[in-house]
């Protein structure tokens, strides 16, 4: 898991995550394009009872809507 600041820094965390990936090469990085982001938002909107104010903030500010990183654990 990442810090709360990074978790909710939206697409800005992409720079840090990709920099870490290029520096250490011990992780996987998945980056969503705008179409994938829009599909995620549309999927959330399909569940109107679940798409409440804090989930709207999540899809707007969460890094996990744009990028996800996995680090190899030995």
Coordinates of N, CA, C and O in Angstrom, one line a residue:
X1 N 0.8 -1.2 0.0 CA 0.0 0.0 0.0 C 0.9 1.2 0.0 O 2.0 1.2 0.4
X2 N 0.3 2.3 -0.5 CA 1.1 3.6 -0.5 C 0.5 4.5 0.5 O -0.6 4.3 1.1
X3 N 1.2 5.6 0.7 CA 0.7 6.6 1.7 C -0.6 7.3 1.3 O -0.9 7.2 0.1
X4 N -1.3 7.8 2.2 CA -2.6 8.5 1.9 C -2.4 9.6 0.9 O -3.2 9.8 0.0
X5 N -1.4 10.3 1.0 CA -1.1 11.5 0.1 C -1.0 10.9 -1.4 O -1.6 11.4 -2.3
X6 N -0.2 9.9 -1.5 CA 0.0 9.3 -2.8 C -1.3 8.6 -3.3 O -1.7 8.7 -4.5
X7 N -2.0 8.0 -2.4 CA -3.2 7.3 -2.7 C -4.3 8.2 -3.4 O -5.0 7.8 -4.3
X8 N -4.3 9.4 -2.9 CA -5.3 10.3 -3.4 C -4.7 11.5 -4.2 O -5.3 12.6 -4.3
X9 N -3.6 11.3 -4.8 CA -3.0 12.3 -5.6 C -3.3 12.1 -7.1 O -2.7 12.8 -8.0
X10 N -4.3 11.2 -7.4 CA -4.8 11.0 -8.7 C -3.7 10.7 -9.7 O -2.8 10.0 -9.4
X11 N -3.8 11.3 -10.9 CA -2.9 11.0 -12.0 C -1.4 11.5 -11.7 O -0.5 11.1 -12.3
X12 N -1.3 12.4 -10.7 CA 0.0 13.0 -10.4 C 1.0 11.9 -9.9 O 2.2 12.0 -10.0
X13 N 0.4 10.9 -9.2 CA 1.2 9.8 -8.7 C 1.9 9.0 -9.8 O 2.8 8.2 -9.6
X14 N 1.4 9.1 -11.0 CA 1.9 8.3 -12.1 C 3.4 8.7 -12.3 O 4.2 7.8 -12.6
X15 N 3.8 9.9 -12.2 CA 5.2 10.3 -12.3 C 6.1 9.6 -11.3 O 7.1 9.0 -11.6
X16 N 5.6 9.6 -10.0 CA 6.4 8.9 -9.0 C 6.5 7.4 -9.2 O 7.5 6.8 -9.1
X17 N 5.3 6.8 -9.5 CA 5.3 5.4 -9.7 C 6.1 4.9 -10.9 O 6.9 3.9 -10.8
X18 N 6.1 5.6 -12.0 CA 6.9 5.3 -13.1 C 8.4 5.5 -12.9 O 9.2 4.7 -13.3
X19 N 8.7 6.6 -12.1 CA 10.1 6.8 -11.7 C 10.6 5.7 -10.9 O 11.8 5.2 -11.1
X20 N 9.8 5.2 -9.9 CA 10.2 4.1 -9.1 C 10.4 2.8 -9.9 O 11.4 2.1 -9.7
X21 N 9.5 2.6 -10.9 CA 9.6 1.4 -11.7 C 10.9 1.5 -12.5 O 11.7 0.5 -12.6
X22 N 11.2 2.6 -13.1 CA 12.4 2.7 -14.0 C 13.7 2.6 -13.1 O 14.7 2.1 -13.6
X23 N 13.7 3.1 -11.9 CA 14.8 3.1 -11.0 C 15.1 1.7 -10.5 O 16.3 1.2 -10.4
X24 N 14.1 0.9 -10.1 CA 14.3 -0.4 -9.4 C 14.0 -1.6 -10.2 O 14.6 -2.7 -10.0
X25 N 13.1 -1.5 -11.1 CA 12.8 -2.6 -12.0 C 12.3 -3.9 -11.3 O 12.5 -5.0 -11.8
X26 N 11.9 -3.8 -10.1 CA 11.4 -5.0 -9.3 C 9.9 -5.0 -9.1 O 9.4 -5.6 -8.2
X27 N 9.2 -4.2 -10.0 CA 7.8 -4.1 -9.8 C 7.1 -4.2 -11.2 O 7.7 -4.1 -12.2
X28 N 5.8 -4.3 -11.1 CA 4.9 -4.2 -12.3 C 4.1 -3.0 -12.2 O 3.7 -2.6 -11.1
X29 N 3.9 -2.3 -13.3 CA 3.1 -1.1 -13.3 C 2.0 -1.2 -14.4 O 2.3 -1.6 -15.5
X30 N 0.8 -1.0 -14.0 CA -0.4 -1.0 -14.9 C -0.9 0.4 -14.9 O -1.3 1.0 -13.9
X31 N -1.0 1.0 -16.1 CA -1.5 2.4 -16.3 C -2.7 2.3 -17.2 O -2.7 1.7 -18.3
X32 N -3.8 3.0 -16.8 CA -5.0 3.0 -17.6 C -5.0 4.2 -18.5 O -4.5 5.3 -18.1
X33 N -5.5 4.1 -19.7 CA -5.7 5.3 -20.5 C -7.1 5.9 -20.2 O -7.8 5.5 -19.3
X34 N -7.4 7.0 -20.9 CA -8.6 7.7 -20.6 C -9.9 6.9 -20.9 O -10.9 7.0 -20.2
X35 N -9.8 6.0 -21.9 CA -11.0 5.1 -22.1 C -11.2 4.1 -21.0 O -12.3 3.9 -20.6
X36 N -10.1 3.6 -20.4 CA -10.2 2.6 -19.3 C -10.7 3.4 -18.1 O -11.6 2.8 -17.3
X37 N -10.2 4.6 -17.9 CA -10.7 5.4 -16.7 C -12.2 5.6 -16.9 O -13.0 5.5 -15.9
X38 N -12.7 6.0 -18.1 CA -14.1 6.3 -18.3 C -14.9 5.1 -18.1 O -16.0 5.1 -17.6
X39 N -14.4 3.9 -18.5 CA -15.1 2.6 -18.3 C -15.3 2.4 -16.8 O -16.3 1.9 -16.4
X40 N -14.3 2.7 -16.0 CA -14.3 2.5 -14.6 C -15.4 3.4 -13.9 O -16.2 3.0 -13.1
X41 N -15.4 4.6 -14.4 CA -16.4 5.6 -13.9 C -17.8 5.1 -14.3 O -18.7 5.2 -13.5
X42 N -18.0 4.7 -15.5 CA -19.3 4.3 -16.0 C -19.7 3.1 -15.2 O -20.9 3.0 -14.9
X43 N -18.8 2.2 -14.9 CA -19.2 1.0 -14.1 C -19.7 1.4 -12.7 O -20.6 0.8 -12.2
X44 N -19.0 2.4 -12.1 CA -19.4 2.8 -10.8 C -20.8 3.5 -10.9 O -21.6 3.3 -10.0
X45 N -21.1 4.2 -11.9 CA -22.3 4.9 -12.1 C -23.5 3.9 -12.3 O -24.7 4.3 -12.0
X46 N -23.2 2.7 -12.7 CA -24.3 1.7 -12.9 C -24.9 1.3 -11.6 O -26.1 0.8 -11.6
X47 N -24.2 1.5 -10.5 CA -24.7 1.1 -9.2 C -25.1 2.4 -8.5 O -24.3 2.8 -7.6
X48 N -26.2 3.0 -8.8 CA -26.5 4.3 -8.3 C -26.6 4.3 -6.8 O -26.1 5.3 -6.2
X49 N -27.0 3.3 -6.1 CA -27.1 3.3 -4.7 C -25.7 3.3 -4.0 O -25.5 3.7 -2.9
X50 N -24.7 2.8 -4.8 CA -23.3 2.7 -4.3 C -22.5 3.9 -4.7 O -21.5 4.2 -4.1
X51 N -23.0 4.7 -5.7 CA -22.2 5.8 -6.2 C -22.6 7.1 -5.4 O -23.2 8.0 -5.9
X52 N -22.1 7.1 -4.2 CA -22.4 8.2 -3.3 C -21.3 9.2 -3.3 O -20.3 9.0 -3.9
X53 N -21.4 10.2 -2.5 CA -20.4 11.4 -2.6 C -19.0 10.9 -2.4 O -18.1 11.4 -3.1
X54 N -18.7 10.1 -1.4 CA -17.3 9.7 -1.2 C -16.8 8.8 -2.3 O -15.5 8.8 -2.5
X55 N -17.6 8.0 -2.9 CA -17.1 7.2 -4.1 C -16.9 8.1 -5.3 O -16.0 7.8 -6.1
X56 N -17.6 9.2 -5.4 CA -17.4 10.1 -6.5 C -16.0 10.8 -6.3 O -15.2 11.0 -7.2
X57 N -15.7 11.1 -5.0 CA -14.4 11.6 -4.7 C -13.3 10.6 -5.0 O -12.2 10.9 -5.5
X58 N -13.6 9.4 -4.7 CA -12.6 8.3 -4.9 C -12.3 8.2 -6.4 O -11.1 8.1 -6.8
X59 N -13.3 8.1 -7.3 CA -13.0 8.0 -8.7 C -12.3 9.2 -9.3 O -11.6 9.1 -10.3
X60 N -12.5 10.3 -8.6 CA -11.8 11.6 -9.1 C -10.4 11.6 -8.6 O -9.5 12.0 -9.4
X61 N -10.1 11.3 -7.4 CA -8.8 11.5 -6.8 C -7.9 10.3 -6.5 O -6.7 10.4 -6.2
X62 N -8.5 9.1 -6.6 CA -7.7 7.9 -6.3 C -6.7 7.6 -7.4 O -7.1 7.5 -8.6
X63 N -5.5 7.3 -7.1 CA -4.5 6.8 -8.0 C -4.9 5.5 -8.7 O -4.5 5.2 -9.8
X64 N -5.6 4.7 -7.9 CA -6.0 3.4 -8.4 C -6.9 3.4 -9.6 O -7.1 2.3 -10.3
X65 N -7.5 4.5 -9.9 CA -8.3 4.6 -11.1 C -7.4 4.8 -12.4 O -7.8 4.5 -13.5
X66 N -6.1 5.2 -12.1 CA -5.2 5.4 -13.2 C -4.0 4.5 -13.3 O -3.6 4.1 -14.3
X67 N -3.5 4.2 -12.1 CA -2.3 3.4 -12.1 C -2.3 2.5 -10.9 O -2.8 2.8 -9.8
X68 N -1.7 1.3 -11.0 CA -1.5 0.4 -9.9 C -0.1 -0.2 -10.1 O 0.3 -0.6 -11.2
X69 N 0.5 -0.4 -9.0 CA 1.9 -1.0 -9.0 C 1.9 -2.2 -8.1 O 1.2 -2.3 -7.0
X70 N 2.7 -3.1 -8.5 CA 3.0 -4.3 -7.7 C 4.4 -4.5 -7.5 O 5.2 -4.5 -8.5
X71 N 4.9 -4.7 -6.3 CA 6.3 -4.9 -6.0 C 6.6 -6.4 -5.7 O 5.9 -7.0 -4.9
X72 N 7.6 -6.9 -6.3 CA 8.0 -8.3 -6.0 C 8.5 -8.4 -4.6 O 9.3 -7.7 -4.1
X73 N 8.0 -9.5 -4.0 CA 8.4 -9.8 -2.6 C 9.1 -11.1 -2.6 O 8.6 -12.1 -3.1
X74 N 10.3 -11.1 -2.0 CA 11.1 -12.3 -2.0 C 10.8 -13.1 -0.8 O 10.6 -12.8 0.2

